[in-house]
XYZ file of C-alpha atoms in Angstrom:
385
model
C 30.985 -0.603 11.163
C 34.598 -0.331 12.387
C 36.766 2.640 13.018
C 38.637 2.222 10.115
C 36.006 1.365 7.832
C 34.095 4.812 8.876
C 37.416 6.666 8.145
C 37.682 5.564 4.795
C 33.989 5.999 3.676
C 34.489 9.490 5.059
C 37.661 9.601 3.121
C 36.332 8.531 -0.205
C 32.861 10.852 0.421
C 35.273 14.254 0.599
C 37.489 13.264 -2.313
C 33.991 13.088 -4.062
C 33.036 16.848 -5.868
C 30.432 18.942 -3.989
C 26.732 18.473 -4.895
C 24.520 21.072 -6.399
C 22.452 23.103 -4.124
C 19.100 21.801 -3.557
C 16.470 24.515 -4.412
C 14.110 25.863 -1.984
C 11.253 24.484 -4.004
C 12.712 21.414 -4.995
C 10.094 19.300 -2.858
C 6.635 20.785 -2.744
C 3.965 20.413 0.115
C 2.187 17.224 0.003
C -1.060 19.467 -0.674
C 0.421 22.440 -2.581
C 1.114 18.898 -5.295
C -2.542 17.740 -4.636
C -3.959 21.414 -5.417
C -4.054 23.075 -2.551
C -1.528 24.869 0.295
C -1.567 23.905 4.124
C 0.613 25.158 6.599
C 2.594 21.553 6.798
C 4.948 22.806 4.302
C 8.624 21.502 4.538
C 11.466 23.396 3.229
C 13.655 20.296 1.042
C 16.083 20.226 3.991
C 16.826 17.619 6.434
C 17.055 17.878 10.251
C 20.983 18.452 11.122
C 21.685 15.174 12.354
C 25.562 13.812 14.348
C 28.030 14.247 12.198
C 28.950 10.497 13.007
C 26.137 9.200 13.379
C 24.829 10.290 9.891
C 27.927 9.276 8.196
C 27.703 5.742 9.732
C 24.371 5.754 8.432
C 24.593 6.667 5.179
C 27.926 4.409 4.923
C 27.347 1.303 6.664
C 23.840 1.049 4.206
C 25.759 2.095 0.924
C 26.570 -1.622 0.198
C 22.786 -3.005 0.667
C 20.453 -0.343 0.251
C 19.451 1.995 -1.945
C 17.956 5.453 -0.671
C 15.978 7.349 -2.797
C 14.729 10.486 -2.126
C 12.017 11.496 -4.649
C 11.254 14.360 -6.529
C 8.069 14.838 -6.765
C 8.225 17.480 -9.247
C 10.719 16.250 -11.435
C 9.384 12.440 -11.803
C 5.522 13.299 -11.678
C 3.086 15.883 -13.585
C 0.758 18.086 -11.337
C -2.653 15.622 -11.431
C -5.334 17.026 -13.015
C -9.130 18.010 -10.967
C -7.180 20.607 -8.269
C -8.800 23.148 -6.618
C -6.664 26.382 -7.147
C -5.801 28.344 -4.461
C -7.046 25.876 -1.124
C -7.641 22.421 -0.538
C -10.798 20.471 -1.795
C -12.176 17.420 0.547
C -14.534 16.892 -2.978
C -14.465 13.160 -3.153
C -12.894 11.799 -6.530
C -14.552 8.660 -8.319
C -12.879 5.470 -9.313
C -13.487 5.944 -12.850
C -10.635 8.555 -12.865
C -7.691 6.176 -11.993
C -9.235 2.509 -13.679
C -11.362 1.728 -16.595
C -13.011 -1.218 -15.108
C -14.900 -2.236 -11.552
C -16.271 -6.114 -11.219
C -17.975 -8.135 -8.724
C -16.796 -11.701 -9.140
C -18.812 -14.414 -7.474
C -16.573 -16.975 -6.250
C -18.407 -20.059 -5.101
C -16.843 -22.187 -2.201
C -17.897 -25.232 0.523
C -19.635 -23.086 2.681
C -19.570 -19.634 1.741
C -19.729 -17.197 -1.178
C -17.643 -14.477 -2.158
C -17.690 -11.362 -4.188
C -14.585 -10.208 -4.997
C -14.663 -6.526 -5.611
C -11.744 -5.164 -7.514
C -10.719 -2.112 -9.564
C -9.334 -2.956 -13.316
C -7.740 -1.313 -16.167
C -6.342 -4.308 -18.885
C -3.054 -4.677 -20.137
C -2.608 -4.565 -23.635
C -0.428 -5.501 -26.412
C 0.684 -8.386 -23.965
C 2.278 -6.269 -21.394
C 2.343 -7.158 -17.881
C -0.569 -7.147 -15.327
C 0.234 -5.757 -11.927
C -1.705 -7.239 -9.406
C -2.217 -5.131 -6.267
C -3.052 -5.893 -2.089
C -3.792 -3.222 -0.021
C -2.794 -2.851 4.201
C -5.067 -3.884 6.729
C -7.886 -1.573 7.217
C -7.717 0.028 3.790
C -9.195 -0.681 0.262
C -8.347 -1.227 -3.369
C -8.661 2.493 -4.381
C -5.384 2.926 -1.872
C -3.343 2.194 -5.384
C -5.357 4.496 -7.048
C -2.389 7.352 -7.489
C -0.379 4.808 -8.170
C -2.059 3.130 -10.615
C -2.078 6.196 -12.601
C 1.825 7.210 -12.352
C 2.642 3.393 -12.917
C 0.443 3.848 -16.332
C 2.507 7.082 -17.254
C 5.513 5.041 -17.235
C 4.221 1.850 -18.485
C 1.343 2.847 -20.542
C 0.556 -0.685 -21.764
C 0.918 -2.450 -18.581
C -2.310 -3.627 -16.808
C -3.317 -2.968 -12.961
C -5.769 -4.762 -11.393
C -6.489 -4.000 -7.545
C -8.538 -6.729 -5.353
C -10.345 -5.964 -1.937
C -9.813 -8.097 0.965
C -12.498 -9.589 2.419
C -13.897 -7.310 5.255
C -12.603 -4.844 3.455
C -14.315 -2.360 0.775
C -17.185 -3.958 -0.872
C -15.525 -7.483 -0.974
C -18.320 -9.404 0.901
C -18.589 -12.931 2.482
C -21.973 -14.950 2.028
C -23.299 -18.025 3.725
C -24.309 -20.779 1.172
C -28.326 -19.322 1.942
C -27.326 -15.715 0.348
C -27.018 -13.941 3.862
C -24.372 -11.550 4.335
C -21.915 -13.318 7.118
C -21.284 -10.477 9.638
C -17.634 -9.546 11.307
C -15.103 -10.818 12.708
C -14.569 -12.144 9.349
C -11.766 -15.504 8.775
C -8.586 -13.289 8.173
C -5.861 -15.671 8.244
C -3.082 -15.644 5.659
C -3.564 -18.788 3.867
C -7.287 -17.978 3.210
C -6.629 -14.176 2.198
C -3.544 -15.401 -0.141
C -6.289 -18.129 -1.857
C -8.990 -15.176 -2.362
C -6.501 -13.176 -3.900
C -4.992 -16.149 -6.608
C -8.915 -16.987 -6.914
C -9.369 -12.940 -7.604
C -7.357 -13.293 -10.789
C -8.686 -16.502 -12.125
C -12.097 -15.047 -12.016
C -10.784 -11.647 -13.408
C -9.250 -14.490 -16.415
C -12.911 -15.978 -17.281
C -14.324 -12.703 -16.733
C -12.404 -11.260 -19.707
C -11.806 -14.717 -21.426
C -8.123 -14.571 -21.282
C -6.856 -17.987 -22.768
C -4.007 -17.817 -20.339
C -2.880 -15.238 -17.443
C -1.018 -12.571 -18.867
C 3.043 -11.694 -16.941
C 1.898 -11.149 -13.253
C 3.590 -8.801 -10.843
C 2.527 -8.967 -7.715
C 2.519 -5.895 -5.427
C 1.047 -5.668 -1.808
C 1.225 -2.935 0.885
C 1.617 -3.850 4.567
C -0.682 -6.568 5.012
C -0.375 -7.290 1.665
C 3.188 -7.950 1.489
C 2.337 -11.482 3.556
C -0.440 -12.487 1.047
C 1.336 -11.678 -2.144
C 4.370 -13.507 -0.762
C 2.116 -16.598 -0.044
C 0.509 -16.472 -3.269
C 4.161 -16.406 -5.063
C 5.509 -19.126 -2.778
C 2.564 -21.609 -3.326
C 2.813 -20.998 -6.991
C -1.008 -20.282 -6.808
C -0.880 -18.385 -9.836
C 1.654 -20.866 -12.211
C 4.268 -19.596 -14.253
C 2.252 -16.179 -15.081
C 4.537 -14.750 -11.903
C 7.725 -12.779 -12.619
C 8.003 -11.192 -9.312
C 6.836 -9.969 -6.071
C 7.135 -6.252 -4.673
C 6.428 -6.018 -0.537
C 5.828 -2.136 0.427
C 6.891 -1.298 3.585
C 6.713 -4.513 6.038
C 9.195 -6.124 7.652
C 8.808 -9.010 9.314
C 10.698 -8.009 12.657
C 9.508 -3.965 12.770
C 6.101 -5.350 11.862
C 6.088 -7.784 15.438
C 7.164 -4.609 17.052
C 5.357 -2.058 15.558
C 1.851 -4.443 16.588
C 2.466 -3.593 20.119
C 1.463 0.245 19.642
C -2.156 -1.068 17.237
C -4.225 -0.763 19.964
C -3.113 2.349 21.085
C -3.437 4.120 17.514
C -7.110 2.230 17.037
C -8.135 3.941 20.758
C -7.025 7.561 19.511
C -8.573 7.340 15.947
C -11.904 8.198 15.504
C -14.825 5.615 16.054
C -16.637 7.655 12.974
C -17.101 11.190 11.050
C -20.108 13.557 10.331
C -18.989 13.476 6.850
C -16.716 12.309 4.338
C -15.063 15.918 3.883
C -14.262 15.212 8.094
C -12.703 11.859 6.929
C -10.977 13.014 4.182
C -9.682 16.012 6.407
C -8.554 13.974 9.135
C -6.968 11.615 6.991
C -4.323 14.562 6.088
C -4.177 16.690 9.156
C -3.295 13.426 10.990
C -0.801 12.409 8.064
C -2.197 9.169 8.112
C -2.481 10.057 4.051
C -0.095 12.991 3.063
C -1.552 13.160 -0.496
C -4.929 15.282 -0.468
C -5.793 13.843 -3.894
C -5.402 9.821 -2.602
C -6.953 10.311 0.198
C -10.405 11.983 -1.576
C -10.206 8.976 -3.943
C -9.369 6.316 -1.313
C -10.955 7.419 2.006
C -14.724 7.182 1.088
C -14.119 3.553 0.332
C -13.210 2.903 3.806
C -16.706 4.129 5.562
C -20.574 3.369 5.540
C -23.085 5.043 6.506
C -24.464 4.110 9.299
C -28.098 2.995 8.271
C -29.371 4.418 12.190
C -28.919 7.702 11.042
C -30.813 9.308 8.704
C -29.777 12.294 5.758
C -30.183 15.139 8.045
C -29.473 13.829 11.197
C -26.418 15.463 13.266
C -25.293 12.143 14.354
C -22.012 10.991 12.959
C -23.081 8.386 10.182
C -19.969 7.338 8.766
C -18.552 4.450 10.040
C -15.352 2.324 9.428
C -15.888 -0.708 6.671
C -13.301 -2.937 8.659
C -13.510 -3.476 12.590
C -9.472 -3.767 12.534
C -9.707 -4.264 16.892
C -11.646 -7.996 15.733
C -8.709 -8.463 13.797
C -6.191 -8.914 16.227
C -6.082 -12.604 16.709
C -5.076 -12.638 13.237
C -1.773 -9.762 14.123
C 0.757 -12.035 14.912
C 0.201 -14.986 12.157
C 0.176 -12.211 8.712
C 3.946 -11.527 9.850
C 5.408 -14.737 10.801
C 7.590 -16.294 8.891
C 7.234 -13.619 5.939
C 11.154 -12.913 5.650
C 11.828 -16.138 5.282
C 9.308 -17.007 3.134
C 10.008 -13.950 1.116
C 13.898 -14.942 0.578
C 12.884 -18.624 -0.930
C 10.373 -17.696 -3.364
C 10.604 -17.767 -6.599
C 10.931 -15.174 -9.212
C 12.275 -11.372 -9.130
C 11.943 -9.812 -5.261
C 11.454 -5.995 -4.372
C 11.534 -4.951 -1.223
C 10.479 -0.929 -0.598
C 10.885 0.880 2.747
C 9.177 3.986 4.184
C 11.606 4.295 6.475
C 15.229 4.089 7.147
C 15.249 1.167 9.603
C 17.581 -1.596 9.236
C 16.446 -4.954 8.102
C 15.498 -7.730 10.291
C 17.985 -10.695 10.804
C 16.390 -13.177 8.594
C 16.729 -10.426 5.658
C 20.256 -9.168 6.574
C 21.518 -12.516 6.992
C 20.034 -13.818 3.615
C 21.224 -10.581 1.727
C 24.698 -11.415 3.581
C 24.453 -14.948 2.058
C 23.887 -13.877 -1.877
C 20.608 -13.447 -1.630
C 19.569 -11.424 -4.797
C 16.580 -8.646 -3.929
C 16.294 -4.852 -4.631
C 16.053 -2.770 -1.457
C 15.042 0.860 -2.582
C 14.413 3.127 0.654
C 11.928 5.901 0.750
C 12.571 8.427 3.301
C 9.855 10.861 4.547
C 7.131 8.878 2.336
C 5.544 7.290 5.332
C 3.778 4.432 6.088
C 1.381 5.057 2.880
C 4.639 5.049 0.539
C 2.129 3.768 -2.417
C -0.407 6.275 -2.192
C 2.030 8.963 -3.649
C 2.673 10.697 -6.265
């Protein structure tokens, strides 16, 4: 941004009348909304940042971006099952946040899979929002949001599928055997179990035809949804695609620090009260309620150790280190491919990181997408309220 174009932004800001105060309790502690009160709380106000700096921020994005910065008091009720006065690690079942849970045999060349996913219908012929979780997580990481979606769409369906490797979606060889890890992760085949999800979800329920799909998918499943809308896998039942926080070129960087992050986590926990706790003590989940629905559906126990033994039994579902040949190739090519597909686009940012070039020079062109920004949300922006 030039000089001159700074001056006036700051020009036209000042001429604008003063905001309203923010009060003190205007954003509550992630766990104070889930029920409880750690000492992680924050007070609503922002670090003091450069006076320049910040206004070049805020002013060079004004024209492509749009930075929200939620409310979580205002736009969502206090859930219901808290623990008054400290924080519960009491796992939550999936029957609180979807009506419906189906293991769909899918029948290929040489293997079989069931598709596990999480459903509630849509009725009265509203849409049905399809959802793809991140790498290393599960269908229950919608969960929360599955629930606020249905406050404000009450009608509208959600249906959320597991990856292979990933909660209890399981790959079989043609005999019946379980195939063990690494499991085939690459894009094409991940983007065909997901379309294939659907159609079975379709004869399961004897839908004549696919109801108005939206596609959603976090991380990871930003790439597959994007593949699924660009190969027209699912028809004309697609309106649109919504990619949570992934972009192609902070994606490519941000895979250089994977390794270190898989070294310092955990290799397993004693319990799932340990998992759930160091879930949000690490802030890898800021939302005490999503992570006691979500975080059980990411472990085993380990059948070496027994009920009482003082071993740690849980263990991680997905083995995301024998995924790493795989890194690279989910990210490639997604900006593009995410400008020339068809149907409505929605692209939604954790943080405040500029676009990559592909993006910025396609939104430069005309390109028509919606680029809300979520500050402070974190990587697990969808795991909110």
């Amino acid at each position: 941004m030039s000089k001159l174009q700074r001056s006036f932004a700051k020009a036209k800001l000042a001429s604008l009348p003063p905001e309203a105060p923010i009060p003190s309790n205007a954003f509550p502690e992630e766990d104070e909304f889930a029920g409880g009160k750690t000492d992680e709380s924050q007070s609503g106000s922002e670090p003091a940042q450069d006076e320049d700096s910040s206004s070049t921020s805020s002013a060079s994005s004004a024209s492509s971006t749009n930075t929200i910065k939620p409310n979580r008091k205002q736009f969502f009720a206090r859930p219901t099952g808290m623990v008054s006065g400290r924080k519960s690690l009491e796992p939550l079942p999936w029957t609180q946040y979807f009506t419906q849970e189906f293991y769909l045999e899918n029948v290929r060349f040489d293997e079989v899979v069931i598709h596990h996913v999480y459903l509630t219908p849509p009725t009265k012929k509203a849409p049905l929002f399809v959802l793809h979780h991140g790498a290393g997580s599960s269908g229950l990481s919608f969960a929360a949001f599955a629930t606020e979606l249905r406050k404000i769409l009450p009608d509208a369906g959600v249906l959320s599928v597991e990856a292979r490797g990933h909660g209890e979606t399981v790959v079989k060889s043609t005999d019946g055997n379980i195939k063990e890890e690494p499991h085939d992760l690459s894009i094409d085949l991940l983007s065909s179990d997901l379309s294939d999800a659907v159609k079975l979800v379709q004869k399961k329920l004897r839908w004549h035809q696919l109801p108005d799909i939206l596609l959603v998918g976090h991380s990871l499943g930003g790439p597959i949804v994007t593949d699924v809308a660009s190969r027209h896998a699912l028809g004309t039942a697609v309106l649109g695609y919504a990619v949570l926080d992934v972009v192609e070129g902070s994606a490519m960087n941000a895979l250089q620090q994977m390794n270190t992050y898989l070294a310092v986590r955990p290799k397993s926990f004693p319990s799932l009260a340990s998992a759930i706790d160091w879930h949000i003590q690490s802030r890898t989940l800021r939302n005490s309620l999503s992570a006691r629905v979500s975080v059980p559906s990411l472990l085993y126990r380990s059948s070496k150790a027994s009920s009482d033994s003082d071993d740690e039994p849980w263990m991680w579902r997905t083995d995301l280190s024998s995924t790493e040949r795989y890194w690279e190739s989910w990210f490639t090519g997604l900006s593009k491919k995410f400008l020339e597909s068809e149907g409505g686009k929605l692209l939604i940012l954790a943080g405040t990181d500029r676009l990559d070039k592909e993006l910025l020079i396609g939104q430069m062109q005309g390109e028509s997408f919606a680029e809300p920004r979520l500050p402070q949300e974190g990587s697990g922006l969808h795991v909110y309220p």
